[in-house]
Amino acid sequence: MAGSGRLALGTLPWPGWVRGSGPAVLSRLRDAAVVRPGFLSAAEEETLSRELEPELRRRRYEYDHWDAAIHGFRETEKSRWSEASRAILQRVQAAAFSPGQTLLSSVHVLDLEPRGYIKPHVDSIKFCGATIAGLSLLSPSVMRLVHTQEPGEWLELLLEPGSLYILRGSARYDFSHEILRDEESFFGERRVPRGRRISVICRSLPEGMESGEPGQPPPAC
Ligand code: OGA
Ligand code: MN
């Protein structure tokens, strides 16, 4: 019957910003793929975008060759932040990471133009630990997670401006993640038109790299 699948999911106490291929995967990833809409206040969004804009504007959008993971983007690795932004990043750390986790020293800032998108990938386990936490600014977008061994298992995360997403454990290691391009940007049946989107991504260091490791991880993790 048309819509019965959605009705079945709709009866579960599931938040409106995570959809999945079925109740089992939703329940299994309940703590591993998390979206917190409205994590940032309007003032905090403004603080971050004002601080980032001049640094991003100096760079050009890149349109890499066909096998690159990210298209139509510019990015920076930022380690010096204003006090107001540091307070926001502290909140992200407290919300997403456990006290025992060390974060990469710089934060990854990714600016996707309206046609920009991120193809499915798993962040390199050489350079990133178990947890990835991202703030979204400016435009809503849809992040899709697909199990690398069982492509029938998937989740969709609706990332509104001001939201925080957290990928950890199985969601980070066993599923690819991607940001859908404008033409494919749907959350279920709901069209999510893409504009320019900035993400601010904090990652944990891989286990065993907490101290004394020579060299910095490369920008694209
Ligand atoms: C990445 C990535 C997601 C985002 O840069 O590896 O997956 O929210 N980014 O921009
Ligand atoms: Mn990634």
PDB file of C-alpha atoms and ligand atoms in Angstrom:
ATOM      1  CA  MET A   1       0.000   0.000   0.000  1.00  0.00           C
ATOM      2  CA  ALA A   2       1.355   3.384  -0.939  1.00  0.00           C
ATOM      3  CA  GLY A   3       3.044   5.092   1.968  1.00  0.00           C
ATOM      4  CA  SER A   4       2.723   2.187   4.370  1.00  0.00           C
ATOM      5  CA  GLY A   5       6.514   2.020   4.820  1.00  0.00           C
ATOM      6  CA  ARG A   6       6.591   5.611   5.844  1.00  0.00           C
ATOM      7  CA  LEU A   7       3.635   5.122   8.140  1.00  0.00           C
ATOM      8  CA  ALA A   8       5.380   2.225   9.843  1.00  0.00           C
ATOM      9  CA  LEU A   9       8.480   4.341  10.434  1.00  0.00           C
ATOM     10  CA  GLY A  10       6.308   7.264  11.426  1.00  0.00           C
ATOM     11  CA  THR A  11       4.893   5.295  14.335  1.00  0.00           C
ATOM     12  CA  LEU A  12       8.347   4.897  15.849  1.00  0.00           C
ATOM     13  CA  PRO A  13       9.525   7.618  18.178  1.00  0.00           C
ATOM     14  CA  TRP A  14      12.152   8.652  15.654  1.00  0.00           C
ATOM     15  CA  PRO A  15      13.289  12.206  15.158  1.00  0.00           C
ATOM     16  CA  GLY A  16      12.368  13.895  11.915  1.00  0.00           C
ATOM     17  CA  TRP A  17      15.922  14.390  10.715  1.00  0.00           C
ATOM     18  CA  VAL A  18      17.106  10.768  10.452  1.00  0.00           C
ATOM     19  CA  ARG A  19      15.592   8.267   8.003  1.00  0.00           C
ATOM     20  CA  GLY A  20      16.762   4.764   7.330  1.00  0.00           C
ATOM     21  CA  SER A  21      16.276   1.631   5.259  1.00  0.00           C
ATOM     22  CA  GLY A  22      14.551  -0.017   8.207  1.00  0.00           C
ATOM     23  CA  PRO A  23      13.967   0.011  11.938  1.00  0.00           C
ATOM     24  CA  ALA A  24      16.888  -2.361  12.639  1.00  0.00           C
ATOM     25  CA  VAL A  25      19.549  -0.094  11.182  1.00  0.00           C
ATOM     26  CA  LEU A  26      17.941   2.976  12.745  1.00  0.00           C
ATOM     27  CA  SER A  27      18.011   1.372  16.127  1.00  0.00           C
ATOM     28  CA  ARG A  28      21.528  -0.021  15.711  1.00  0.00           C
ATOM     29  CA  LEU A  29      22.930   3.390  14.751  1.00  0.00           C
ATOM     30  CA  ARG A  30      20.858   5.376  17.189  1.00  0.00           C
ATOM     31  CA  ASP A  31      23.939   6.539  19.126  1.00  0.00           C
ATOM     32  CA  ALA A  32      26.412   6.251  16.243  1.00  0.00           C
ATOM     33  CA  ALA A  33      24.781   8.630  13.737  1.00  0.00           C
ATOM     34  CA  VAL A  34      23.283  11.543  15.595  1.00  0.00           C
ATOM     35  CA  VAL A  35      21.813  14.836  14.397  1.00  0.00           C
ATOM     36  CA  ARG A  36      21.194  17.710  16.766  1.00  0.00           C
ATOM     37  CA  PRO A  37      19.167  20.347  14.951  1.00  0.00           C
ATOM     38  CA  GLY A  38      19.466  23.846  16.327  1.00  0.00           C
ATOM     39  CA  PHE A  39      22.726  23.067  18.101  1.00  0.00           C
ATOM     40  CA  LEU A  40      23.918  26.574  17.194  1.00  0.00           C
ATOM     41  CA  SER A  41      21.992  29.704  18.045  1.00  0.00           C
ATOM     42  CA  ALA A  42      21.510  32.224  15.234  1.00  0.00           C
ATOM     43  CA  ALA A  43      24.186  34.373  16.874  1.00  0.00           C
ATOM     44  CA  GLU A  44      26.641  31.464  16.951  1.00  0.00           C
ATOM     45  CA  GLU A  45      26.006  30.702  13.269  1.00  0.00           C
ATOM     46  CA  GLU A  46      26.704  34.329  12.522  1.00  0.00           C
ATOM     47  CA  THR A  47      29.898  34.281  14.616  1.00  0.00           C
ATOM     48  CA  LEU A  48      31.281  31.306  12.723  1.00  0.00           C
ATOM     49  CA  SER A  49      30.326  32.403   9.233  1.00  0.00           C
ATOM     50  CA  ARG A  50      31.648  35.934   9.787  1.00  0.00           C
ATOM     51  CA  GLU A  51      34.952  34.572  10.979  1.00  0.00           C
ATOM     52  CA  LEU A  52      35.243  32.050   8.146  1.00  0.00           C
ATOM     53  CA  GLU A  53      34.069  34.150   5.227  1.00  0.00           C
ATOM     54  CA  PRO A  54      37.212  36.289   4.733  1.00  0.00           C
ATOM     55  CA  GLU A  55      39.487  33.242   4.935  1.00  0.00           C
ATOM     56  CA  LEU A  56      37.395  31.229   2.514  1.00  0.00           C
ATOM     57  CA  ARG A  57      36.963  34.093   0.082  1.00  0.00           C
ATOM     58  CA  ARG A  58      40.695  34.127  -0.557  1.00  0.00           C
ATOM     59  CA  ARG A  59      40.466  30.664  -2.060  1.00  0.00           C
ATOM     60  CA  ARG A  60      39.006  29.379  -5.295  1.00  0.00           C
ATOM     61  CA  TYR A  61      36.449  26.644  -5.632  1.00  0.00           C
ATOM     62  CA  GLU A  62      38.041  23.454  -6.897  1.00  0.00           C
ATOM     63  CA  TYR A  63      36.537  21.115  -9.459  1.00  0.00           C
ATOM     64  CA  ASP A  64      38.751  18.119  -9.234  1.00  0.00           C
ATOM     65  CA  HIS A  65      39.039  15.315 -11.709  1.00  0.00           C
ATOM     66  CA  TRP A  66      36.287  12.725 -11.881  1.00  0.00           C
ATOM     67  CA  ASP A  67      37.509  10.369  -9.144  1.00  0.00           C
ATOM     68  CA  ALA A  68      37.954  13.016  -6.449  1.00  0.00           C
ATOM     69  CA  ALA A  69      35.633  12.685  -3.463  1.00  0.00           C
ATOM     70  CA  ILE A  70      34.612  16.326  -3.274  1.00  0.00           C
ATOM     71  CA  HIS A  71      33.485  18.569  -6.121  1.00  0.00           C
ATOM     72  CA  GLY A  72      32.928  22.314  -6.152  1.00  0.00           C
ATOM     73  CA  PHE A  73      34.595  23.107  -2.872  1.00  0.00           C
ATOM     74  CA  ARG A  74      37.166  25.195  -1.122  1.00  0.00           C
ATOM     75  CA  GLU A  75      38.566  24.380   2.258  1.00  0.00           C
ATOM     76  CA  THR A  76      40.900  25.366   5.007  1.00  0.00           C
ATOM     77  CA  GLU A  77      42.407  23.830   8.105  1.00  0.00           C
ATOM     78  CA  LYS A  78      41.958  26.263  10.935  1.00  0.00           C
ATOM     79  CA  SER A  79      43.703  26.137  14.280  1.00  0.00           C
ATOM     80  CA  ARG A  80      43.388  29.737  15.472  1.00  0.00           C
ATOM     81  CA  TRP A  81      39.913  30.870  16.412  1.00  0.00           C
ATOM     82  CA  SER A  82      38.345  33.853  18.088  1.00  0.00           C
ATOM     83  CA  GLU A  83      37.315  33.410  21.683  1.00  0.00           C
ATOM     84  CA  ALA A  84      33.626  33.274  20.734  1.00  0.00           C
ATOM     85  CA  SER A  85      34.271  30.507  18.197  1.00  0.00           C
ATOM     86  CA  ARG A  86      36.470  28.607  20.630  1.00  0.00           C
ATOM     87  CA  ALA A  87      33.548  28.515  23.031  1.00  0.00           C
ATOM     88  CA  ILE A  88      31.358  27.010  20.288  1.00  0.00           C
ATOM     89  CA  LEU A  89      33.996  24.405  19.431  1.00  0.00           C
ATOM     90  CA  GLN A  90      34.250  23.528  23.113  1.00  0.00           C
ATOM     91  CA  ARG A  91      30.525  22.831  23.108  1.00  0.00           C
ATOM     92  CA  VAL A  92      30.973  20.567  20.083  1.00  0.00           C
ATOM     93  CA  GLN A  93      33.767  18.729  21.846  1.00  0.00           C
ATOM     94  CA  ALA A  94      31.691  18.238  24.986  1.00  0.00           C
ATOM     95  CA  ALA A  95      28.664  17.072  22.975  1.00  0.00           C
ATOM     96  CA  ALA A  96      30.418  14.694  20.596  1.00  0.00           C
ATOM     97  CA  PHE A  97      33.637  13.386  22.089  1.00  0.00           C
ATOM     98  CA  SER A  98      34.443  11.476  25.225  1.00  0.00           C
ATOM     99  CA  PRO A  99      36.920  12.981  27.685  1.00  0.00           C
ATOM    100  CA  GLY A 100      39.524  10.383  26.700  1.00  0.00           C
ATOM    101  CA  GLN A 101      39.506  11.351  23.025  1.00  0.00           C
ATOM    102  CA  THR A 102      42.100  13.729  21.609  1.00  0.00           C
ATOM    103  CA  LEU A 103      41.035  15.916  18.711  1.00  0.00           C
ATOM    104  CA  LEU A 104      43.023  16.790  15.633  1.00  0.00           C
ATOM    105  CA  SER A 105      44.662  20.107  16.395  1.00  0.00           C
ATOM    106  CA  SER A 106      43.090  21.897  13.459  1.00  0.00           C
ATOM    107  CA  VAL A 107      39.452  22.028  12.464  1.00  0.00           C
ATOM    108  CA  HIS A 108      38.477  21.260   8.884  1.00  0.00           C
ATOM    109  CA  VAL A 109      36.363  23.950   7.235  1.00  0.00           C
ATOM    110  CA  LEU A 110      34.719  22.934   3.970  1.00  0.00           C
ATOM    111  CA  ASP A 111      32.799  25.332   1.746  1.00  0.00           C
ATOM    112  CA  LEU A 112      30.629  23.649  -0.896  1.00  0.00           C
ATOM    113  CA  GLU A 113      29.212  25.862  -3.583  1.00  0.00           C
ATOM    114  CA  PRO A 114      25.539  25.307  -4.517  1.00  0.00           C
ATOM    115  CA  ARG A 115      26.478  22.707  -7.149  1.00  0.00           C
ATOM    116  CA  GLY A 116      29.164  21.200  -4.923  1.00  0.00           C
ATOM    117  CA  TYR A 117      28.817  17.745  -3.414  1.00  0.00           C
ATOM    118  CA  ILE A 118      30.726  14.982  -1.639  1.00  0.00           C
ATOM    119  CA  LYS A 119      30.818  11.483  -3.099  1.00  0.00           C
ATOM    120  CA  PRO A 120      30.528   8.406  -0.850  1.00  0.00           C
ATOM    121  CA  HIS A 121      33.706   7.766   1.108  1.00  0.00           C
ATOM    122  CA  VAL A 122      34.948   6.580   4.476  1.00  0.00           C
ATOM    123  CA  ASP A 123      37.357   8.979   6.176  1.00  0.00           C
ATOM    124  CA  SER A 124      40.873   7.551   6.212  1.00  0.00           C
ATOM    125  CA  ILE A 125      41.520   5.514   9.342  1.00  0.00           C
ATOM    126  CA  LYS A 126      45.150   6.618   9.166  1.00  0.00           C
ATOM    127  CA  PHE A 127      44.299  10.210   9.938  1.00  0.00           C
ATOM    128  CA  CYS A 128      40.938  10.115  11.737  1.00  0.00           C
ATOM    129  CA  GLY A 129      39.870   8.320  14.846  1.00  0.00           C
ATOM    130  CA  ALA A 130      36.469   6.965  15.819  1.00  0.00           C
ATOM    131  CA  THR A 131      34.490  10.228  15.898  1.00  0.00           C
ATOM    132  CA  ILE A 132      33.612  12.897  13.340  1.00  0.00           C
ATOM    133  CA  ALA A 133      31.456  15.861  14.350  1.00  0.00           C
ATOM    134  CA  GLY A 134      30.277  18.508  11.895  1.00  0.00           C
ATOM    135  CA  LEU A 135      28.444  21.804  12.141  1.00  0.00           C
ATOM    136  CA  SER A 136      26.475  22.919   9.084  1.00  0.00           C
ATOM    137  CA  LEU A 137      26.078  26.559   8.104  1.00  0.00           C
ATOM    138  CA  LEU A 138      24.083  28.488   5.470  1.00  0.00           C
ATOM    139  CA  SER A 139      22.261  25.798   3.468  1.00  0.00           C
ATOM    140  CA  PRO A 140      20.445  22.625   4.413  1.00  0.00           C
ATOM    141  CA  SER A 141      21.780  19.422   2.913  1.00  0.00           C
ATOM    142  CA  VAL A 142      21.269  15.686   3.057  1.00  0.00           C
ATOM    143  CA  MET A 143      24.000  13.339   4.220  1.00  0.00           C
ATOM    144  CA  ARG A 144      23.529   9.741   3.145  1.00  0.00           C
ATOM    145  CA  LEU A 145      25.224   6.827   4.884  1.00  0.00           C
ATOM    146  CA  VAL A 146      25.444   3.473   3.093  1.00  0.00           C
ATOM    147  CA  HIS A 147      26.821   0.274   4.610  1.00  0.00           C
ATOM    148  CA  THR A 148      29.994  -0.625   2.748  1.00  0.00           C
ATOM    149  CA  GLN A 149      29.172  -4.375   2.753  1.00  0.00           C
ATOM    150  CA  GLU A 150      25.368  -4.239   2.649  1.00  0.00           C
ATOM    151  CA  PRO A 151      24.326  -1.440   0.300  1.00  0.00           C
ATOM    152  CA  GLY A 152      20.667  -2.048   1.175  1.00  0.00           C
ATOM    153  CA  GLU A 153      21.373  -0.608   4.609  1.00  0.00           C
ATOM    154  CA  TRP A 154      21.342   3.164   4.640  1.00  0.00           C
ATOM    155  CA  LEU A 155      20.509   6.248   6.625  1.00  0.00           C
ATOM    156  CA  GLU A 156      19.737   9.787   5.546  1.00  0.00           C
ATOM    157  CA  LEU A 157      20.508  12.714   7.814  1.00  0.00           C
ATOM    158  CA  LEU A 158      18.804  16.053   7.290  1.00  0.00           C
ATOM    159  CA  LEU A 159      21.416  18.686   8.107  1.00  0.00           C
ATOM    160  CA  GLU A 160      19.845  22.067   8.583  1.00  0.00           C
ATOM    161  CA  PRO A 161      21.898  25.200   9.139  1.00  0.00           C
ATOM    162  CA  GLY A 162      22.901  25.348  12.774  1.00  0.00           C
ATOM    163  CA  SER A 163      22.740  21.573  13.218  1.00  0.00           C
ATOM    164  CA  LEU A 164      25.463  19.312  14.540  1.00  0.00           C
ATOM    165  CA  TYR A 165      25.946  15.780  13.265  1.00  0.00           C
ATOM    166  CA  ILE A 166      28.050  13.133  14.917  1.00  0.00           C
ATOM    167  CA  LEU A 167      29.334   9.961  13.246  1.00  0.00           C
ATOM    168  CA  ARG A 168      31.065   7.515  15.508  1.00  0.00           C
ATOM    169  CA  GLY A 169      31.915   3.834  15.716  1.00  0.00           C
ATOM    170  CA  SER A 170      30.012   1.762  13.187  1.00  0.00           C
ATOM    171  CA  ALA A 171      28.525   4.807  11.409  1.00  0.00           C
ATOM    172  CA  ARG A 172      32.032   6.142  10.868  1.00  0.00           C
ATOM    173  CA  TYR A 173      33.796   2.859   9.999  1.00  0.00           C
ATOM    174  CA  ASP A 174      31.193   0.580   8.378  1.00  0.00           C
ATOM    175  CA  PHE A 175      29.213   3.131   6.385  1.00  0.00           C
ATOM    176  CA  SER A 176      30.282   5.527   3.671  1.00  0.00           C
ATOM    177  CA  HIS A 177      28.980   9.069   3.937  1.00  0.00           C
ATOM    178  CA  GLU A 178      28.229  11.617   1.242  1.00  0.00           C
ATOM    179  CA  ILE A 179      26.564  14.996   0.786  1.00  0.00           C
ATOM    180  CA  LEU A 180      24.005  14.791  -2.003  1.00  0.00           C
ATOM    181  CA  ARG A 181      24.241  17.094  -4.987  1.00  0.00           C
ATOM    182  CA  ASP A 182      21.388  19.492  -5.582  1.00  0.00           C
ATOM    183  CA  GLU A 183      19.608  17.310  -8.190  1.00  0.00           C
ATOM    184  CA  GLU A 184      19.576  14.363  -5.762  1.00  0.00           C
ATOM    185  CA  SER A 185      19.015  16.347  -2.614  1.00  0.00           C
ATOM    186  CA  PHE A 186      15.922  14.713  -1.121  1.00  0.00           C
ATOM    187  CA  PHE A 187      15.194  13.659   2.429  1.00  0.00           C
ATOM    188  CA  GLY A 188      12.779  10.878   1.637  1.00  0.00           C
ATOM    189  CA  GLU A 189      10.264  12.615  -0.593  1.00  0.00           C
ATOM    190  CA  ARG A 190      11.082  16.022   0.720  1.00  0.00           C
ATOM    191  CA  ARG A 191      13.158  18.113  -1.654  1.00  0.00           C
ATOM    192  CA  VAL A 192      16.050  19.861   0.114  1.00  0.00           C
ATOM    193  CA  PRO A 193      17.331  22.527  -2.299  1.00  0.00           C
ATOM    194  CA  ARG A 194      21.039  23.030  -1.947  1.00  0.00           C
ATOM    195  CA  GLY A 195      22.716  26.392  -1.682  1.00  0.00           C
ATOM    196  CA  ARG A 196      26.212  27.183  -0.586  1.00  0.00           C
ATOM    197  CA  ARG A 197      27.044  25.174   2.530  1.00  0.00           C
ATOM    198  CA  ILE A 198      29.888  25.533   4.979  1.00  0.00           C
ATOM    199  CA  SER A 199      30.777  22.727   7.351  1.00  0.00           C
ATOM    200  CA  VAL A 200      33.067  22.910  10.349  1.00  0.00           C
ATOM    201  CA  ILE A 201      34.347  19.430  11.110  1.00  0.00           C
ATOM    202  CA  CYS A 202      36.100  18.199  14.247  1.00  0.00           C
ATOM    203  CA  ARG A 203      37.703  14.784  14.254  1.00  0.00           C
ATOM    204  CA  SER A 204      39.375  12.630  16.846  1.00  0.00           C
ATOM    205  CA  LEU A 205      42.924  11.460  16.376  1.00  0.00           C
ATOM    206  CA  PRO A 206      43.394   7.800  15.525  1.00  0.00           C
ATOM    207  CA  GLU A 207      44.064   5.674  18.584  1.00  0.00           C
ATOM    208  CA  GLY A 208      47.745   5.545  19.393  1.00  0.00           C
ATOM    209  CA  MET A 209      48.478   8.918  17.818  1.00  0.00           C
ATOM    210  CA  GLU A 210      47.780  10.923  20.944  1.00  0.00           C
ATOM    211  CA  SER A 211      51.293  12.079  21.507  1.00  0.00           C
ATOM    212  CA  GLY A 212      54.646  12.475  19.900  1.00  0.00           C
ATOM    213  CA  GLU A 213      53.591  11.522  16.389  1.00  0.00           C
ATOM    214  CA  PRO A 214      55.751  13.295  13.869  1.00  0.00           C
ATOM    215  CA  GLY A 215      53.974  15.271  11.184  1.00  0.00           C
ATOM    216  CA  GLN A 216      50.450  16.599  10.807  1.00  0.00           C
ATOM    217  CA  PRO A 217      47.649  14.726   9.123  1.00  0.00           C
ATOM    218  CA  PRO A 218      46.948  16.070   5.634  1.00  0.00           C
ATOM    219  CA  PRO A 219      44.041  18.483   5.214  1.00  0.00           C
ATOM    220  CA  ALA A 220      41.584  16.096   3.606  1.00  0.00           C
ATOM    221  CA  CYS A 221      41.114  13.422   6.178  1.00  0.00           C
TER     222      CYS A 221
HETATM  223  C1  OGA B   1      34.762  15.171   4.551  1.00  0.00           C
HETATM  224  C2  OGA B   1      33.304  15.107   4.749  1.00  0.00           C
HETATM  225  C3  OGA B   1      31.280  16.226   5.436  1.00  0.00           C
HETATM  226  C4  OGA B   1      30.751  17.586   5.665  1.00  0.00           C
HETATM  227  O1  OGA B   1      35.297  16.274   4.347  1.00  0.00           O
HETATM  228  O2  OGA B   1      35.417  14.104   4.637  1.00  0.00           O
HETATM  229  O3  OGA B   1      32.763  14.041   4.719  1.00  0.00           O
HETATM  230  O4  OGA B   1      29.879  17.727   6.522  1.00  0.00           O
HETATM  231  N1  OGA B   1      32.626  16.251   5.002  1.00  0.00           N
HETATM  232  O5  OGA B   1      31.187  18.514   4.982  1.00  0.00           O
HETATM  233 MN    MN B   2      34.200  12.469   5.254  1.00  0.00          MN
END
